[in-house]
XYZ file of C-alpha atoms in Angstrom:
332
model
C 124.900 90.319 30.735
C 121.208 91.307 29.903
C 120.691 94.506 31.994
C 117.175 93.008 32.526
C 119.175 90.251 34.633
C 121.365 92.501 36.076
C 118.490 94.834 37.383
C 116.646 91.779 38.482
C 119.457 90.551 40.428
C 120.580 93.846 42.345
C 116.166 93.407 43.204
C 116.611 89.761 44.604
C 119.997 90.801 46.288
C 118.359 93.959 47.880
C 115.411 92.248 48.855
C 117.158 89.706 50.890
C 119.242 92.209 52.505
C 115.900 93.525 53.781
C 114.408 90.406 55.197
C 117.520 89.702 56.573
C 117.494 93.101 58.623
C 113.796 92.731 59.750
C 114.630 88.988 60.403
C 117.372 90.523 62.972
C 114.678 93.035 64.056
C 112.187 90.356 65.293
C 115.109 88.280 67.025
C 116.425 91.230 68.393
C 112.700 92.427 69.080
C 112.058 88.574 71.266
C 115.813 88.734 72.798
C 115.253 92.374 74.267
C 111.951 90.515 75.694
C 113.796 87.563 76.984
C 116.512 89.472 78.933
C 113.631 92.064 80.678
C 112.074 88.561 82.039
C 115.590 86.688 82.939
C 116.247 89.978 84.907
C 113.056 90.918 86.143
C 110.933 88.080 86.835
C 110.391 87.522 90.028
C 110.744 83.771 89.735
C 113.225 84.239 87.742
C 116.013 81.368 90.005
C 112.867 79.093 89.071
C 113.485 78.941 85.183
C 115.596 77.384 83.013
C 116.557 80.585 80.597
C 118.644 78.742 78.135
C 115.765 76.357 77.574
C 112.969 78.932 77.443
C 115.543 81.414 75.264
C 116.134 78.192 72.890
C 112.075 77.432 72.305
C 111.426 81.059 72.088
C 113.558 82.151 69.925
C 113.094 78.964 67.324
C 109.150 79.844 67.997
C 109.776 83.749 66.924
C 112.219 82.630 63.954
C 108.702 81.745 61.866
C 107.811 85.612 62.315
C 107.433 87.821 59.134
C 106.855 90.647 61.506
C 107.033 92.016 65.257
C 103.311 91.589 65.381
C 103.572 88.045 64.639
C 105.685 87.505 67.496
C 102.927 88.292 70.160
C 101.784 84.869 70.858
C 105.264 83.888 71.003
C 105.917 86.341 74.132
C 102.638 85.438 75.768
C 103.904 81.975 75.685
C 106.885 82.587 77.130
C 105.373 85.020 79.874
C 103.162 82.220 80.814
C 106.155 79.750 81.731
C 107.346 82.356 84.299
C 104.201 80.731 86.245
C 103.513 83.705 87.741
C 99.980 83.768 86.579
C 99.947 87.591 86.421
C 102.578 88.880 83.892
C 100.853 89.693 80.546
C 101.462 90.950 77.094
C 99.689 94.268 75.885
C 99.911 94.966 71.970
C 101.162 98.217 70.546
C 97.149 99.131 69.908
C 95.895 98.046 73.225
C 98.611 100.267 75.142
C 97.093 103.007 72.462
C 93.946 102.634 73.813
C 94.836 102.761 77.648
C 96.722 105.758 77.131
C 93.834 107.683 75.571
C 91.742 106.760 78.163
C 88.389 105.953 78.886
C 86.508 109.488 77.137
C 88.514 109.278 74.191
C 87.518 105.316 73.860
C 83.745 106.003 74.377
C 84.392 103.747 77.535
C 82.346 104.761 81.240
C 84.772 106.286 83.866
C 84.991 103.889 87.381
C 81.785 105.323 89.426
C 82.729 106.333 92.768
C 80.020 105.901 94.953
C 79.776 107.889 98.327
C 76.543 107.934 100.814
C 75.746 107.917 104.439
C 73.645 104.919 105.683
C 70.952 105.108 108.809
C 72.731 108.579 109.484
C 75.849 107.186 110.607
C 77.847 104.962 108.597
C 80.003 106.669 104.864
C 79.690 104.291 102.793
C 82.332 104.915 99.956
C 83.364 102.147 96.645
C 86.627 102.113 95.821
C 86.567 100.521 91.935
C 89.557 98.944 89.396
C 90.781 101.882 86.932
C 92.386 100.360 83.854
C 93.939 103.209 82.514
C 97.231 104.728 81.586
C 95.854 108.150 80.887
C 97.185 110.686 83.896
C 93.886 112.865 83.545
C 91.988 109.941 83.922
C 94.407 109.022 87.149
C 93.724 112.473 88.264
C 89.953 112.446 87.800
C 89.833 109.482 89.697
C 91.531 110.883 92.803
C 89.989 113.876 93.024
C 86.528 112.790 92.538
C 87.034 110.232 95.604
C 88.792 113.101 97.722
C 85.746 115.066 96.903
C 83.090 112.367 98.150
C 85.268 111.578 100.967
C 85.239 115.248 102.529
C 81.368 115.575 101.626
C 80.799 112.525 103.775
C 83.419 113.599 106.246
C 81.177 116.623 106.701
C 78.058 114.789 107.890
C 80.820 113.306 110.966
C 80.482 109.434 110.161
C 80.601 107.216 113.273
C 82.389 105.008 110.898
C 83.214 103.955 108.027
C 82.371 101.500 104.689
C 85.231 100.980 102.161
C 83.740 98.600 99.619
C 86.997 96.817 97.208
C 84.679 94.294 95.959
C 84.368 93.275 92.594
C 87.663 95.547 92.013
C 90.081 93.872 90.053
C 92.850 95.826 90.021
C 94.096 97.830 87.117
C 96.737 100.661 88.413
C 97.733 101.431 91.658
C 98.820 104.426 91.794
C 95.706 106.769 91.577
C 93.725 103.901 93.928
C 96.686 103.761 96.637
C 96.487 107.550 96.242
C 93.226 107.917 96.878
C 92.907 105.394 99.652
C 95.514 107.125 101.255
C 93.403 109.231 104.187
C 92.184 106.074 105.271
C 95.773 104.601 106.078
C 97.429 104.999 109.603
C 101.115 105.445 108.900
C 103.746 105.021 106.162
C 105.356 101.517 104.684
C 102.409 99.180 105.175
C 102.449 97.888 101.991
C 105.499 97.336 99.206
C 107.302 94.165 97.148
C 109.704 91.703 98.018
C 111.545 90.928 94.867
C 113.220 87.495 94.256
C 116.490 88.807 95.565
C 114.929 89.322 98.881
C 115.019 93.188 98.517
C 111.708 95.083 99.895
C 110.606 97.870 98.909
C 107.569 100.249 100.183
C 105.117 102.425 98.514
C 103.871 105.272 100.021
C 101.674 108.988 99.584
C 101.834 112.416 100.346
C 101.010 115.590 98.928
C 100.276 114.332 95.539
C 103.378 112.418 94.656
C 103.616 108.522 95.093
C 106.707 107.329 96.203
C 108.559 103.464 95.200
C 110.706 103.375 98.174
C 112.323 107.006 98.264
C 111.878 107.991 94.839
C 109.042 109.884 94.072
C 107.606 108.383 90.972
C 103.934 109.484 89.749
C 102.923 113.161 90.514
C 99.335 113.981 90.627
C 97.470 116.965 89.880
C 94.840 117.866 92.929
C 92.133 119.810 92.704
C 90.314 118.898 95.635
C 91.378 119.758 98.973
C 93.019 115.842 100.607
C 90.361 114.692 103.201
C 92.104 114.707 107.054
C 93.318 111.599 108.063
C 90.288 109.170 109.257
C 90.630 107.450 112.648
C 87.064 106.711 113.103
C 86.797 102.556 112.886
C 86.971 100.926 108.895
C 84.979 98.054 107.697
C 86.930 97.156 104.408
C 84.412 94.908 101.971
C 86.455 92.617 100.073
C 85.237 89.421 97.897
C 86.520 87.047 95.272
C 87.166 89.392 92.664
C 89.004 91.683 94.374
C 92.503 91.125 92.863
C 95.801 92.616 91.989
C 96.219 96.313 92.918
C 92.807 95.998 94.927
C 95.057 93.126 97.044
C 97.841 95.963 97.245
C 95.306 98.136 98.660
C 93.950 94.993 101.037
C 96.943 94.048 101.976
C 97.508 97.882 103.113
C 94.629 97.987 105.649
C 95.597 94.431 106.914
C 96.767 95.087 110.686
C 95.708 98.889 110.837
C 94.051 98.746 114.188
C 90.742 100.865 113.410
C 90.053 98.274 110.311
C 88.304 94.949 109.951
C 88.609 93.135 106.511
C 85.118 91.436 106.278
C 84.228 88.918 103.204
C 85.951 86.001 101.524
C 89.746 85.719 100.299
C 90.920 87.847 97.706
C 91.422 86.421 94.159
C 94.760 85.732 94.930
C 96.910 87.981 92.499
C 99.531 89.196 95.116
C 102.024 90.184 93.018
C 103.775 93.208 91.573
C 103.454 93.906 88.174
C 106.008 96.893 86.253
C 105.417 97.802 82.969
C 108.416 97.338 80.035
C 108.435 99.475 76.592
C 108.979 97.544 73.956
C 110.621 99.316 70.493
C 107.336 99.272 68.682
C 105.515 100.827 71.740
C 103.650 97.216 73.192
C 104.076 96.202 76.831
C 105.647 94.113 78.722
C 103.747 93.756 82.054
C 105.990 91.838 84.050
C 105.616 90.488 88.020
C 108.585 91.374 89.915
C 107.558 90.606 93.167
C 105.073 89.876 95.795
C 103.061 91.814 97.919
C 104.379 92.661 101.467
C 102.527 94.178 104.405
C 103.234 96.561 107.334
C 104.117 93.137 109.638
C 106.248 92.104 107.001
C 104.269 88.932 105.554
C 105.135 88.248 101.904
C 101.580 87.090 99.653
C 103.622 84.484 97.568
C 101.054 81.535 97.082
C 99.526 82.295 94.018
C 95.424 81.701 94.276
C 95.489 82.115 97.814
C 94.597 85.568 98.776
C 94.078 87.870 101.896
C 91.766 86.412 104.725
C 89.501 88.723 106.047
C 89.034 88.904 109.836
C 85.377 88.454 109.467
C 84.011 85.600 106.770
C 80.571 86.498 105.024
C 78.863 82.918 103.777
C 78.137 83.670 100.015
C 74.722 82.790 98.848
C 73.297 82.347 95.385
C 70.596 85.511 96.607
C 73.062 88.458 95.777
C 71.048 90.836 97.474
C 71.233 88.643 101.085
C 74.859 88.566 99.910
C 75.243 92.135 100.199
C 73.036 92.686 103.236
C 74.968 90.047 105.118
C 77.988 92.587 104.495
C 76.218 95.734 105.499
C 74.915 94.339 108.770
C 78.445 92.923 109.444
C 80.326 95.821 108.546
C 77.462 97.999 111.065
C 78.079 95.578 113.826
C 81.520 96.036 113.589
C 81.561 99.527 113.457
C 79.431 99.720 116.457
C 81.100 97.644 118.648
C 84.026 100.111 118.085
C 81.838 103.348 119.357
């Protein structure tokens, strides 16, 4: 035989063999995805697996590459019909990990004052990074506003979530945390019924009794604050701002004043995929101190006191302040 045809052949043969093993790759690549959600999701009784696995799987089959599978998982994550898992490619998780310096982007402003000599005002804002300095940053910066206001002895006090959307819970419940009265107010109620409850202390944030993130704290953690808490919340307040929401809800000294909260009350855990992307997957629902599960999706948490939104966003805002004052007062 021509040794041109032989060589040419062992080329064809080999060359197979390798788009055989990186077809395997991507199917194993979509399966691994498959069995996180049929274990994970939290409406996971709700779906019909071998269906989904079948459509998925045919879907992912037309893949050249892992990369090409991406809109194949983001269409399976949306028939969970959760409305809150998501899909985060390789480069995207690249770029939450560095952080927000490293990506030119502006850290979350933290804004701390005292109003008519009486009332700390202090924003809590989304942080929608994966970077632990960042996470760190974050909580010591509030800390530090928080005992600078704390100094100036605050009849009360302003907590503003609004226009938070969410992004990672851990640094926000972390900082929030001198504001709360007690342990287990807030958690998840996974779709086998099992609850589980976050809490704080000394740095480490703990997922039932496992301590799970470990901060670094350079600031001194501000005394526990009793005086009365107007919590601002609004429309965009969402996701881990909810988990935060939902924390205050039924703390005596606190009044949630605004509108509903977006309505993402569910728990989201992040899954490594093999070529580093995300699987952000809802496992559960939020669940408060009194034991309520936030299952309707779109619903959100009702505030005790409703602010009438206006088109005038300035009337808006001073229709909170005055509220939030009012309240505060008829505390003292």
């Amino acid at each position: 035989m021509n040794k041109f045809l032989i060589a040419a052949s062992l080329t064809a043969i080999l060359f197979s063999v390798r788009v055989s093993a990186q077809k395997d790759s991507i199917q194993q690549y979509v399966s691994k995805a498959l069995d996180i959600m049929q274990h994970k999701s939290v409406n996971k009784s709700k779906i019909n697996w071998e269906e989904l696995s079948r459509i998925t799987l045919n879907d992912a089959s037309k893949a050249k590459t892992i990369k090409e599978t991406y809109p194949v998982l983001k269409k399976a994550l949306r028939a969970l019909n959760d409305s809150h898992s998501k899909f985060y490619p390789a480069e995207e998780v690249r770029q939450y990990t560095l952080g927000y310096k490293a990506t030119g982007q502006e850290f979350p402003v933290i804004e701390g004052k005292l109003l008519d000599n009486k009332y700390a005002y202090i924003s809590l804002p989304d942080i929608g990074s994966f970077n632990k300095d960042d996470w760190n940053l974050y909580i010591n910066t509030f800390y530090q506003k928080v005992n600078e206001l704390q100094k100036q002895k605050p009849k009360g006090w302003i907590v503003d979530l609004r226009n938070n959307y969410g992004g990672m819970l851990y640094p926000m419940y972390a900082a929030a945390a001198p504001f709360f009265d007690r342990k287990n107010i807030v958690g998840t109620k996974d779709a086998e019924g099992n609850i589980e409850y976050f809490n704080y202390k000394s740095g480490k944030f703990y997922e039932g009794p496992a301590a799970t993130q470990f901060f670094t704290l350079k600031e001194k953690q501000p005394s526990q604050i009793k005086a009365p808490i107007a919590l601002l919340i609004n429309k965009v307040t969402g996701s881990s701002a909810e988990f935060i929401t939902a924390a205050f809800s039924g703390q005596k000294n606190v009044n949630l004043i605004g509108v509903n909260t977006q309505g993402l009350t569910s728990a989201n855990q992040e899954y490594k995929l093999s070529d580093g992307s995300f699987l952000v997957l809802t496992t559960g629902n939020i669940i408060d101190r009194k034991g309520k599960e936030y299952r309707i999706i779109g619903e959100g948490i009702a505030p005790d006191i409703r602010i009438e939104k206006t088109d005038d966003k300035a009337k808006t805002n001073e229709s909170y302040m005055n509220t939030a004052f009012r309240y505060i007062d008829s505390k003292l």
